[in-house]
Amino acid sequence: MSKTPIRNINDILDDPAFVRVNEERGRFQARFGLLGKALGTGKIGVNVTEVPAGKTAWPRHYHYNNDEMFIVLAGTGVLHYGDDDFPLAEMDVAHIEAGTGIPFQIENTGEDPLRYLALSSLDPADVMVYPDSGKVGIMALAAPHRDLSGGGLQPFRRWIAKDMEIGYWEGEAGAEQGVTPR
């Protein structure tokens, strides 16, 4: 018999191998059930995200490559999208298109936990910009909770200051002006 293509979300949430937690850091806190990892998806990232009342899972950010979609399963909240706020209720669906430069964030504004499915294209390379903190996230062969390397190169994840910059040739041996490489 082949592996079943069906998993129960509650079973995944009970399996420590498929759960990640963003411990409380002020207004940030969430628990993630890694549905895509549990199901072995290769091109679709999907998790169930649980956010306590008054919290948000992530800082406001936008993506260069990966689209995201959010489906509210329980609770209420608000989608901060650019300069606008949109209320979220059960069964609402939101699509965040990559490459727009519009930062977004989902916040639980209700009294009960907010639970939503978070789906994303699973491009193996992405850049995320966090305008409030001035940082940039770079991922290659990686997603926030996922290794996409397939056993080749190791996943790469780095967060750097947005205004950090060095020249392309800086630090390259023989690239100094007037020096002939060996």
mmCIF file of C-alpha atoms in Angstrom:
data_model
loop_
_atom_site.group_PDB
_atom_site.id
_atom_site.type_symbol
_atom_site.label_atom_id
_atom_site.label_comp_id
_atom_site.label_asym_id
_atom_site.label_seq_id
_atom_site.Cartn_x
_atom_site.Cartn_y
_atom_site.Cartn_z
ATOM 1 C CA MET A 1 0.000 0.000 0.000
ATOM 2 C CA SER A 2 1.272 3.465 -0.834
ATOM 3 C CA LYS A 3 1.676 6.306 1.678
ATOM 4 C CA THR A 4 -1.625 8.045 2.377
ATOM 5 C CA PRO A 5 -1.971 11.552 0.918
ATOM 6 C CA ILE A 6 -4.176 12.538 3.869
ATOM 7 C CA ARG A 7 -3.100 13.804 7.289
ATOM 8 C CA ASN A 8 -5.256 15.251 10.046
ATOM 9 C CA ILE A 9 -4.260 18.765 11.125
ATOM 10 C CA ASN A 10 -4.786 17.944 14.811
ATOM 11 C CA ASP A 11 -2.527 14.888 14.503
ATOM 12 C CA ILE A 12 0.179 17.047 12.917
ATOM 13 C CA LEU A 13 -0.189 19.621 15.728
ATOM 14 C CA ASP A 14 0.302 16.793 18.258
ATOM 15 C CA ASP A 15 3.536 15.589 16.591
ATOM 16 C CA PRO A 16 6.619 17.515 17.847
ATOM 17 C CA ALA A 17 8.447 16.682 14.597
ATOM 18 C CA PHE A 18 6.058 19.004 12.746
ATOM 19 C CA VAL A 19 5.553 21.834 15.256
ATOM 20 C CA ARG A 20 7.618 25.001 15.607
ATOM 21 C CA VAL A 21 7.087 27.780 18.107
ATOM 22 C CA ASN A 22 7.970 31.447 18.061
ATOM 23 C CA GLU A 23 8.335 32.007 21.798
ATOM 24 C CA GLU A 24 6.815 35.207 23.147
ATOM 25 C CA ARG A 25 8.885 38.276 22.292
ATOM 26 C CA GLY A 26 6.713 41.206 23.320
ATOM 27 C CA ARG A 27 3.939 41.394 20.748
ATOM 28 C CA PHE A 28 5.265 38.439 18.722
ATOM 29 C CA GLN A 29 4.255 34.856 19.464
ATOM 30 C CA ALA A 30 2.909 31.933 17.427
ATOM 31 C CA ARG A 31 2.779 28.174 17.046
ATOM 32 C CA PHE A 32 3.100 26.519 13.644
ATOM 33 C CA GLY A 33 1.950 23.102 12.467
ATOM 34 C CA LEU A 34 4.102 22.287 9.430
ATOM 35 C CA LEU A 35 1.493 20.671 7.195
ATOM 36 C CA GLY A 36 3.584 20.843 4.025
ATOM 37 C CA LYS A 37 6.517 19.149 5.705
ATOM 38 C CA ALA A 38 4.245 16.454 7.165
ATOM 39 C CA LEU A 39 2.692 15.815 3.749
ATOM 40 C CA GLY A 40 5.989 16.066 1.856
ATOM 41 C CA THR A 41 4.950 18.919 -0.450
ATOM 42 C CA GLY A 42 7.736 20.160 -2.703
ATOM 43 C CA LYS A 43 6.249 23.247 -4.338
ATOM 44 C CA ILE A 44 3.640 24.423 -1.846
ATOM 45 C CA GLY A 45 4.498 25.676 1.614
ATOM 46 C CA VAL A 46 1.607 25.279 4.037
ATOM 47 C CA ASN A 47 1.264 25.515 7.777
ATOM 48 C CA VAL A 48 -1.448 26.138 10.296
ATOM 49 C CA THR A 49 -0.539 29.171 12.371
ATOM 50 C CA GLU A 50 -1.938 29.804 15.853
ATOM 51 C CA VAL A 51 -1.538 33.318 17.260
ATOM 52 C CA PRO A 52 -2.588 34.201 20.839
ATOM 53 C CA ALA A 53 -4.810 37.201 21.543
ATOM 54 C CA GLY A 54 -3.021 40.517 21.098
ATOM 55 C CA LYS A 55 -0.048 38.946 19.280
ATOM 56 C CA THR A 56 1.303 38.604 15.755
ATOM 57 C CA ALA A 57 3.448 35.820 14.301
ATOM 58 C CA TRP A 58 5.929 37.930 12.309
ATOM 59 C CA PRO A 59 7.141 41.499 11.888
ATOM 60 C CA ARG A 60 5.669 43.504 9.009
ATOM 61 C CA HIS A 61 7.478 42.467 5.801
ATOM 62 C CA TYR A 62 7.190 41.798 2.091
ATOM 63 C CA HIS A 63 8.605 39.140 -0.223
ATOM 64 C CA TYR A 64 10.376 39.418 -3.556
ATOM 65 C CA ASN A 65 9.566 35.887 -4.796
ATOM 66 C CA ASN A 66 7.034 33.946 -2.733
ATOM 67 C CA ASP A 67 3.319 34.678 -2.919
ATOM 68 C CA GLU A 68 1.342 33.930 0.218
ATOM 69 C CA MET A 69 -2.282 33.109 0.940
ATOM 70 C CA PHE A 70 -3.980 33.050 4.320
ATOM 71 C CA ILE A 71 -7.253 31.294 5.158
ATOM 72 C CA VAL A 72 -8.734 32.157 8.554
ATOM 73 C CA LEU A 73 -10.030 29.029 10.302
ATOM 74 C CA ALA A 74 -10.928 30.492 13.709
ATOM 75 C CA GLY A 75 -10.793 33.793 15.532
ATOM 76 C CA THR A 76 -10.580 37.368 14.347
ATOM 77 C CA GLY A 77 -7.794 39.710 13.485
ATOM 78 C CA VAL A 78 -6.582 42.373 11.141
ATOM 79 C CA LEU A 79 -4.424 42.284 8.043
ATOM 80 C CA HIS A 80 -2.088 45.265 8.062
ATOM 81 C CA TYR A 81 -1.401 45.760 4.343
ATOM 82 C CA GLY A 82 0.618 48.794 3.352
ATOM 83 C CA ASP A 83 -1.059 51.770 5.010
ATOM 84 C CA ASP A 84 -4.433 50.006 5.222
ATOM 85 C CA ASP A 85 -5.986 47.684 7.789
ATOM 86 C CA PHE A 86 -8.479 45.002 6.793
ATOM 87 C CA PRO A 87 -10.543 43.040 9.345
ATOM 88 C CA LEU A 88 -10.221 39.263 9.248
ATOM 89 C CA ALA A 89 -12.903 36.794 10.341
ATOM 90 C CA GLU A 90 -13.446 33.062 10.056
ATOM 91 C CA MET A 91 -13.351 31.778 6.470
ATOM 92 C CA ASP A 92 -11.761 34.959 5.087
ATOM 93 C CA VAL A 93 -9.042 34.427 2.486
ATOM 94 C CA ALA A 94 -6.238 36.900 1.803
ATOM 95 C CA HIS A 95 -3.702 36.786 -1.029
ATOM 96 C CA ILE A 96 -0.368 38.634 -0.725
ATOM 97 C CA GLU A 97 1.404 38.945 -4.061
ATOM 98 C CA ALA A 98 5.192 38.874 -4.076
ATOM 99 C CA GLY A 99 7.199 41.614 -5.713
ATOM 100 C CA THR A 100 4.843 44.493 -4.891
ATOM 101 C CA GLY A 101 6.901 46.055 -2.096
ATOM 102 C CA ILE A 102 3.755 46.301 0.027
ATOM 103 C CA PRO A 103 4.514 45.195 3.605
ATOM 104 C CA PHE A 104 1.957 43.108 5.471
ATOM 105 C CA GLN A 105 1.302 41.517 8.833
ATOM 106 C CA ILE A 106 -1.562 39.604 10.439
ATOM 107 C CA GLU A 107 -2.444 40.550 14.012
ATOM 108 C CA ASN A 108 -4.835 38.811 16.390
ATOM 109 C CA THR A 109 -7.121 41.609 17.602
ATOM 110 C CA GLY A 110 -9.660 39.249 19.143
ATOM 111 C CA GLU A 111 -9.887 37.666 22.580
ATOM 112 C CA ASP A 112 -9.515 34.071 21.360
ATOM 113 C CA PRO A 113 -6.592 32.464 19.522
ATOM 114 C CA LEU A 114 -6.416 33.254 15.793
ATOM 115 C CA ARG A 115 -5.862 30.150 13.666
ATOM 116 C CA TYR A 116 -5.170 30.344 9.953
ATOM 117 C CA LEU A 117 -3.700 28.323 7.143
ATOM 118 C CA ALA A 118 -0.659 30.003 5.627
ATOM 119 C CA LEU A 119 0.175 28.860 2.100
ATOM 120 C CA SER A 120 3.061 30.020 -0.040
ATOM 121 C CA SER A 121 4.742 29.299 -3.286
ATOM 122 C CA LEU A 122 7.915 27.505 -2.312
ATOM 123 C CA ASP A 123 10.474 29.290 -4.455
ATOM 124 C CA PRO A 124 13.856 28.041 -3.221
ATOM 125 C CA ALA A 125 15.238 31.597 -3.131
ATOM 126 C CA ASP A 126 13.557 34.630 -1.612
ATOM 127 C CA VAL A 127 14.341 38.047 -0.198
ATOM 128 C CA MET A 128 12.171 39.570 2.513
ATOM 129 C CA VAL A 129 12.279 43.236 3.509
ATOM 130 C CA TYR A 130 11.305 44.365 7.014
ATOM 131 C CA PRO A 131 10.699 48.132 6.672
ATOM 132 C CA ASP A 132 10.078 48.835 10.376
ATOM 133 C CA SER A 133 13.449 47.466 11.515
ATOM 134 C CA GLY A 134 15.466 48.197 8.379
ATOM 135 C CA LYS A 135 16.560 44.614 7.836
ATOM 136 C CA VAL A 136 16.529 42.212 4.911
ATOM 137 C CA GLY A 137 16.157 38.443 5.052
ATOM 138 C CA ILE A 138 17.820 36.279 2.408
ATOM 139 C CA MET A 139 16.945 32.610 1.953
ATOM 140 C CA ALA A 140 18.233 30.110 -0.567
ATOM 141 C CA LEU A 141 17.169 26.461 -0.546
ATOM 142 C CA ALA A 142 15.188 27.390 2.550
ATOM 143 C CA ALA A 143 11.845 28.586 3.821
ATOM 144 C CA PRO A 144 11.245 29.887 7.354
ATOM 145 C CA HIS A 145 10.689 26.406 8.819
ATOM 146 C CA ARG A 146 11.829 24.247 5.940
ATOM 147 C CA ASP A 147 14.997 22.868 4.332
ATOM 148 C CA LEU A 148 14.560 22.860 0.528
ATOM 149 C CA SER A 149 18.080 21.683 -0.285
ATOM 150 C CA GLY A 150 17.254 18.107 -1.189
ATOM 151 C CA GLY A 151 20.595 17.045 0.259
ATOM 152 C CA GLY A 152 22.813 19.276 -1.920
ATOM 153 C CA LEU A 153 24.067 22.632 -0.674
ATOM 154 C CA GLN A 154 23.064 23.554 2.847
ATOM 155 C CA PRO A 155 20.076 25.910 3.268
ATOM 156 C CA PHE A 156 21.107 29.562 3.564
ATOM 157 C CA ARG A 157 19.304 32.016 5.873
ATOM 158 C CA ARG A 158 20.645 35.453 6.790
ATOM 159 C CA TRP A 159 19.205 38.673 8.128
ATOM 160 C CA ILE A 160 21.237 41.799 7.559
ATOM 161 C CA ALA A 161 20.778 45.548 7.873
ATOM 162 C CA LYS A 162 19.097 46.920 4.741
ATOM 163 C CA ASP A 163 21.641 49.731 4.395
ATOM 164 C CA MET A 164 24.609 47.347 4.632
ATOM 165 C CA GLU A 165 26.556 47.454 1.389
ATOM 166 C CA ILE A 166 29.965 46.490 0.059
ATOM 167 C CA GLY A 167 31.263 46.732 -3.493
ATOM 168 C CA TYR A 168 31.128 43.665 -5.707
ATOM 169 C CA TRP A 169 34.930 43.440 -5.966
ATOM 170 C CA GLU A 170 35.676 44.293 -2.320
ATOM 171 C CA GLY A 171 37.762 41.592 -0.652
ATOM 172 C CA GLU A 172 38.542 39.757 -3.891
ATOM 173 C CA ALA A 173 42.260 38.940 -4.218
ATOM 174 C CA GLY A 174 43.748 40.598 -7.269
ATOM 175 C CA ALA A 175 40.768 42.903 -7.770
ATOM 176 C CA GLU A 176 42.504 45.973 -6.399
ATOM 177 C CA GLN A 177 42.809 48.718 -8.984
ATOM 178 C CA GLY A 178 46.015 48.369 -10.991
ATOM 179 C CA VAL A 179 46.793 44.828 -9.714
ATOM 180 C CA THR A 180 47.030 42.032 -12.250
ATOM 181 C CA PRO A 181 45.505 38.751 -11.000
ATOM 182 C CA ARG A 182 47.800 35.717 -10.982
#
